[in-house]
GROMACS .gro file of C-alpha atoms in nm:
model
  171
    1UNK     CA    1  14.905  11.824  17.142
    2UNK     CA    2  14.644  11.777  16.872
    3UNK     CA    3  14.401  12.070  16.921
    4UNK     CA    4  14.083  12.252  16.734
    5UNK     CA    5  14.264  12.554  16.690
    6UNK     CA    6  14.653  12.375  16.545
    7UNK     CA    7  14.362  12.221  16.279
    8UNK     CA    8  14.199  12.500  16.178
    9UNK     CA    9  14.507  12.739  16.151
   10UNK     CA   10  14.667  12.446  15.904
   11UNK     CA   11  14.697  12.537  15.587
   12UNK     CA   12  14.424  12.432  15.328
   13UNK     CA   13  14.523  12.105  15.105
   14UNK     CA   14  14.612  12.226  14.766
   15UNK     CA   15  14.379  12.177  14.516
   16UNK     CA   16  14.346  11.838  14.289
   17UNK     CA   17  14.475  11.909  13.960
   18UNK     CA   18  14.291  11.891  13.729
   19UNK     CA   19  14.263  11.618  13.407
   20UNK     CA   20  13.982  11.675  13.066
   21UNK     CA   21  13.929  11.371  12.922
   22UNK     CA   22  13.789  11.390  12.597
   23UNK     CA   23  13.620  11.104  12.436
   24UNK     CA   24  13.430  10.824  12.659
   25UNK     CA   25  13.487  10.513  12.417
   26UNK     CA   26  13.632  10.227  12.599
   27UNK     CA   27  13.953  10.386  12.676
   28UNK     CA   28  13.831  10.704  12.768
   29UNK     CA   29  13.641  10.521  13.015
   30UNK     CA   30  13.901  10.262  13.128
   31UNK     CA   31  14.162  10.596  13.132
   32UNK     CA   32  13.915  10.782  13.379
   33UNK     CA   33  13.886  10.494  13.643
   34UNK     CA   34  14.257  10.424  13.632
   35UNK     CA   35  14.292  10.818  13.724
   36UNK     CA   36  14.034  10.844  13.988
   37UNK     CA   37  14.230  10.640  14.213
   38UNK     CA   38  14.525  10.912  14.215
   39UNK     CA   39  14.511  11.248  14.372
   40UNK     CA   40  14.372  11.424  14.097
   41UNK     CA   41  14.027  11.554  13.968
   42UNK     CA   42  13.919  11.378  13.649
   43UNK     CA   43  13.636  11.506  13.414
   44UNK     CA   44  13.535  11.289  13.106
   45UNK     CA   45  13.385  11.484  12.836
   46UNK     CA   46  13.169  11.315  12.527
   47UNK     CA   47  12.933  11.435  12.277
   48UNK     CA   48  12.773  11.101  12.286
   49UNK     CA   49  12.539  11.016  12.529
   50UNK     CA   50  12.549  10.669  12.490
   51UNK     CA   51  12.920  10.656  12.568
   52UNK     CA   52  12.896  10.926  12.881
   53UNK     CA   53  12.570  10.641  13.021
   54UNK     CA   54  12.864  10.361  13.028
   55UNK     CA   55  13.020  10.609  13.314
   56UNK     CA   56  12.783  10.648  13.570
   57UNK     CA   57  13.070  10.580  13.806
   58UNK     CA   58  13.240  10.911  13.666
   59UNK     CA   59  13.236  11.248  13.715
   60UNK     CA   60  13.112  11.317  13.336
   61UNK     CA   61  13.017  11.588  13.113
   62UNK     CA   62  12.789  11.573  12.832
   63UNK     CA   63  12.901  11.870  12.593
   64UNK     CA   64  12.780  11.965  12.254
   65UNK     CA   65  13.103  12.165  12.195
   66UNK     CA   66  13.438  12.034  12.373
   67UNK     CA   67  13.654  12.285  12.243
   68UNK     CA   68  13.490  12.549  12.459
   69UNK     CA   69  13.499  12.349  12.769
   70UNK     CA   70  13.872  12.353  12.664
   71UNK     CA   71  13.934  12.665  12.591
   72UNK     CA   72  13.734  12.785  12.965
   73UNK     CA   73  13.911  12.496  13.186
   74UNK     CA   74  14.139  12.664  13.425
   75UNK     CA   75  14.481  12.703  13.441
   76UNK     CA   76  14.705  12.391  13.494
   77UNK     CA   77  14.476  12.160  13.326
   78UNK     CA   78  14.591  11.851  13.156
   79UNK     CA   79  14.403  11.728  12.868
   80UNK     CA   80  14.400  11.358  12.730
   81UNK     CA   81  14.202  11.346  12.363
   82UNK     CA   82  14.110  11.039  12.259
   83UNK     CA   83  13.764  11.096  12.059
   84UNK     CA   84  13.620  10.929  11.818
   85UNK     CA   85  13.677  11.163  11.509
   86UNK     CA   86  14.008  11.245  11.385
   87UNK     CA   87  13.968  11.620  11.271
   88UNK     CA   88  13.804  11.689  11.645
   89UNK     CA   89  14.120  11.550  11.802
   90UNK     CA   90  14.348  11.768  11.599
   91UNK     CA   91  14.141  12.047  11.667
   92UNK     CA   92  14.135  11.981  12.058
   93UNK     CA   93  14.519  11.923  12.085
   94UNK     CA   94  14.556  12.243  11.891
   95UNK     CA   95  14.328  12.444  12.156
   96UNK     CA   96  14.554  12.307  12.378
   97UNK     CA   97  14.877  12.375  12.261
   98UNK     CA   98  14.806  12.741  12.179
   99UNK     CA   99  14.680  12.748  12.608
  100UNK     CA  100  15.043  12.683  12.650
  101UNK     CA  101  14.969  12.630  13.054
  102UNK     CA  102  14.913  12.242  13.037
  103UNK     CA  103  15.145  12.034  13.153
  104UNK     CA  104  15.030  11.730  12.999
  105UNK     CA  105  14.820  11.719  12.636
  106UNK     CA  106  14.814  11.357  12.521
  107UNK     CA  107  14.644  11.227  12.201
  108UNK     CA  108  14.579  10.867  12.114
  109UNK     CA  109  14.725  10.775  11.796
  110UNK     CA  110  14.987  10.616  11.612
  111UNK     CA  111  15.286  10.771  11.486
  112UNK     CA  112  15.117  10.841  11.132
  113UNK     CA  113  14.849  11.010  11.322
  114UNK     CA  114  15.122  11.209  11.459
  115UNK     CA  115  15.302  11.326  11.139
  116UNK     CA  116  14.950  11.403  11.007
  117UNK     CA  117  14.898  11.651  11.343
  118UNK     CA  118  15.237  11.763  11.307
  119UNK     CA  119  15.163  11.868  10.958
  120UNK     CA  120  14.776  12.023  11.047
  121UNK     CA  121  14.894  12.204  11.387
  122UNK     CA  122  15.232  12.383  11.125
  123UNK     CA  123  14.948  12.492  10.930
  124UNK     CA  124  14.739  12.666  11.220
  125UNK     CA  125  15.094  12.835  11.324
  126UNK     CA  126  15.051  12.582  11.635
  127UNK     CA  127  15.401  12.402  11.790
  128UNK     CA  128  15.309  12.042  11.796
  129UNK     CA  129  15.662  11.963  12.023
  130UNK     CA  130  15.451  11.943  12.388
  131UNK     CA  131  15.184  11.727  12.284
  132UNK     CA  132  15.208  11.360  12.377
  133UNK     CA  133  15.148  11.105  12.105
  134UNK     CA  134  15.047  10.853  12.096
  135UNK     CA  135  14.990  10.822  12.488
  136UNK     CA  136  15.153  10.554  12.676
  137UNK     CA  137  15.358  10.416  12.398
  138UNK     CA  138  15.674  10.309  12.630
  139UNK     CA  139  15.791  10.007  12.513
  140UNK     CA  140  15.432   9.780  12.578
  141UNK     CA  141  15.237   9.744  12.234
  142UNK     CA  142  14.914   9.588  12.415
  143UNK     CA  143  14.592   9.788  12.259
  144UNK     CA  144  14.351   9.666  12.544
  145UNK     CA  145  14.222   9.994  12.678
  146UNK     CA  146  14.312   9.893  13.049
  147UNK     CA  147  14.697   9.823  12.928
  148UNK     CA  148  14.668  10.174  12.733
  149UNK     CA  149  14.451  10.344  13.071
  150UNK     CA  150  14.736  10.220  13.274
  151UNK     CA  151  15.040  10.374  13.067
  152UNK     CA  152  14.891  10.698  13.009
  153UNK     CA  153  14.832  10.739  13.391
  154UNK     CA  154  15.169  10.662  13.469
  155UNK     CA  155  15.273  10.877  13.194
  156UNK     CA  156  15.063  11.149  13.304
  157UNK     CA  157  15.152  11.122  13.700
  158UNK     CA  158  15.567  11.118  13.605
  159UNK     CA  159  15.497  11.446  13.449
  160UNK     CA  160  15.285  11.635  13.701
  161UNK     CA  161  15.520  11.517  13.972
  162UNK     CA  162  15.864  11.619  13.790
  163UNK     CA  163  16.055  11.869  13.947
  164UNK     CA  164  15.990  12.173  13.736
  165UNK     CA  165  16.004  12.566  13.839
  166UNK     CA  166  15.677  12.727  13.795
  167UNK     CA  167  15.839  12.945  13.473
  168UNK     CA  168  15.911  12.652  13.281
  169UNK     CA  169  15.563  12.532  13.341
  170UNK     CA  170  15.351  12.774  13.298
  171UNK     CA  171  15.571  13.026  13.048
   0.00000   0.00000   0.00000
């Protein structure tokens, strides 16, 4: 029988993991209500406030410097970068990549975009292998940002939900 004291000795519902998304240009945006509908706590981060006033339906932050937010998000975060400068992309994946606790770090791109990280993250001494790029690639080539929202989140949820001991994810 259902009683007061079976509920409150249950255990407490794990916690939402947690997803950065940085950059709130159309897909940023379109990536961050696709992902609010899963069990998972999404935070869109832009230096613009113009963008970050197209998400009042979003849990949003307006920050001057990303990578700091970054580098103080806790442990288990995912990050998606999708801004709208190339050299603060590169240098957001790398802050992720040297975290080496994410289990997903996607960046928008092509797959120049990704030789050109490849080469920049060598340079810093970073391992480029983990990062995702470009995001939700699959086999679909459709650029509309709902099309790309809707890969990524698919791509993102298959790889918090894969069977992996807590060692291999968090070495």
């Amino acid at each position: 029988m259902l009683s007061l004291e079976w509920i409150e000795a249950m255990p407490p519902e794990p916690g939402k993991p947690l997803v950065m998304i940085f950059g709130a240009g159309h897909v940023g945006r379109a990536l961050a209500r696709a992902l609010k509908l899963m069990p998972l706590e999404v935070l869109l981060l832009d230096q613009r406030v113009e963008e970050l006033a197209l998400a009042r339906d979003l849990p949003t932050r307006l920050t001057a410097l990303p990578e700091a937010d970054l580098r103080h998000a806790p442990q288990g975060t995912s990050y998606i970068i999708l801004t709208h400068d190339h050299a603060l992309d590169f240098l957001l994946a790398a802050e992720a990549l040297r975290r080496k606790d994410a289990p997903y770090i996607g960046l928008i791109g092509s797959a120049t975009k990704r030789a050109q990280f490849n080469r920049f993250a060598r340079d810093q001494g970073v391992d480029p292998a983990p990062l995702v790029c470009p995001i939700g690639a699959g086999t679909c080539h459709d650029k509309r940002p709902e099309v790309i929202a809707a890969l990524t989140a698919a791509e993102l949820i298959t790889r918090l939900t894969a069977p992996v001991s807590l060692s291999q994810k968090y070495p």
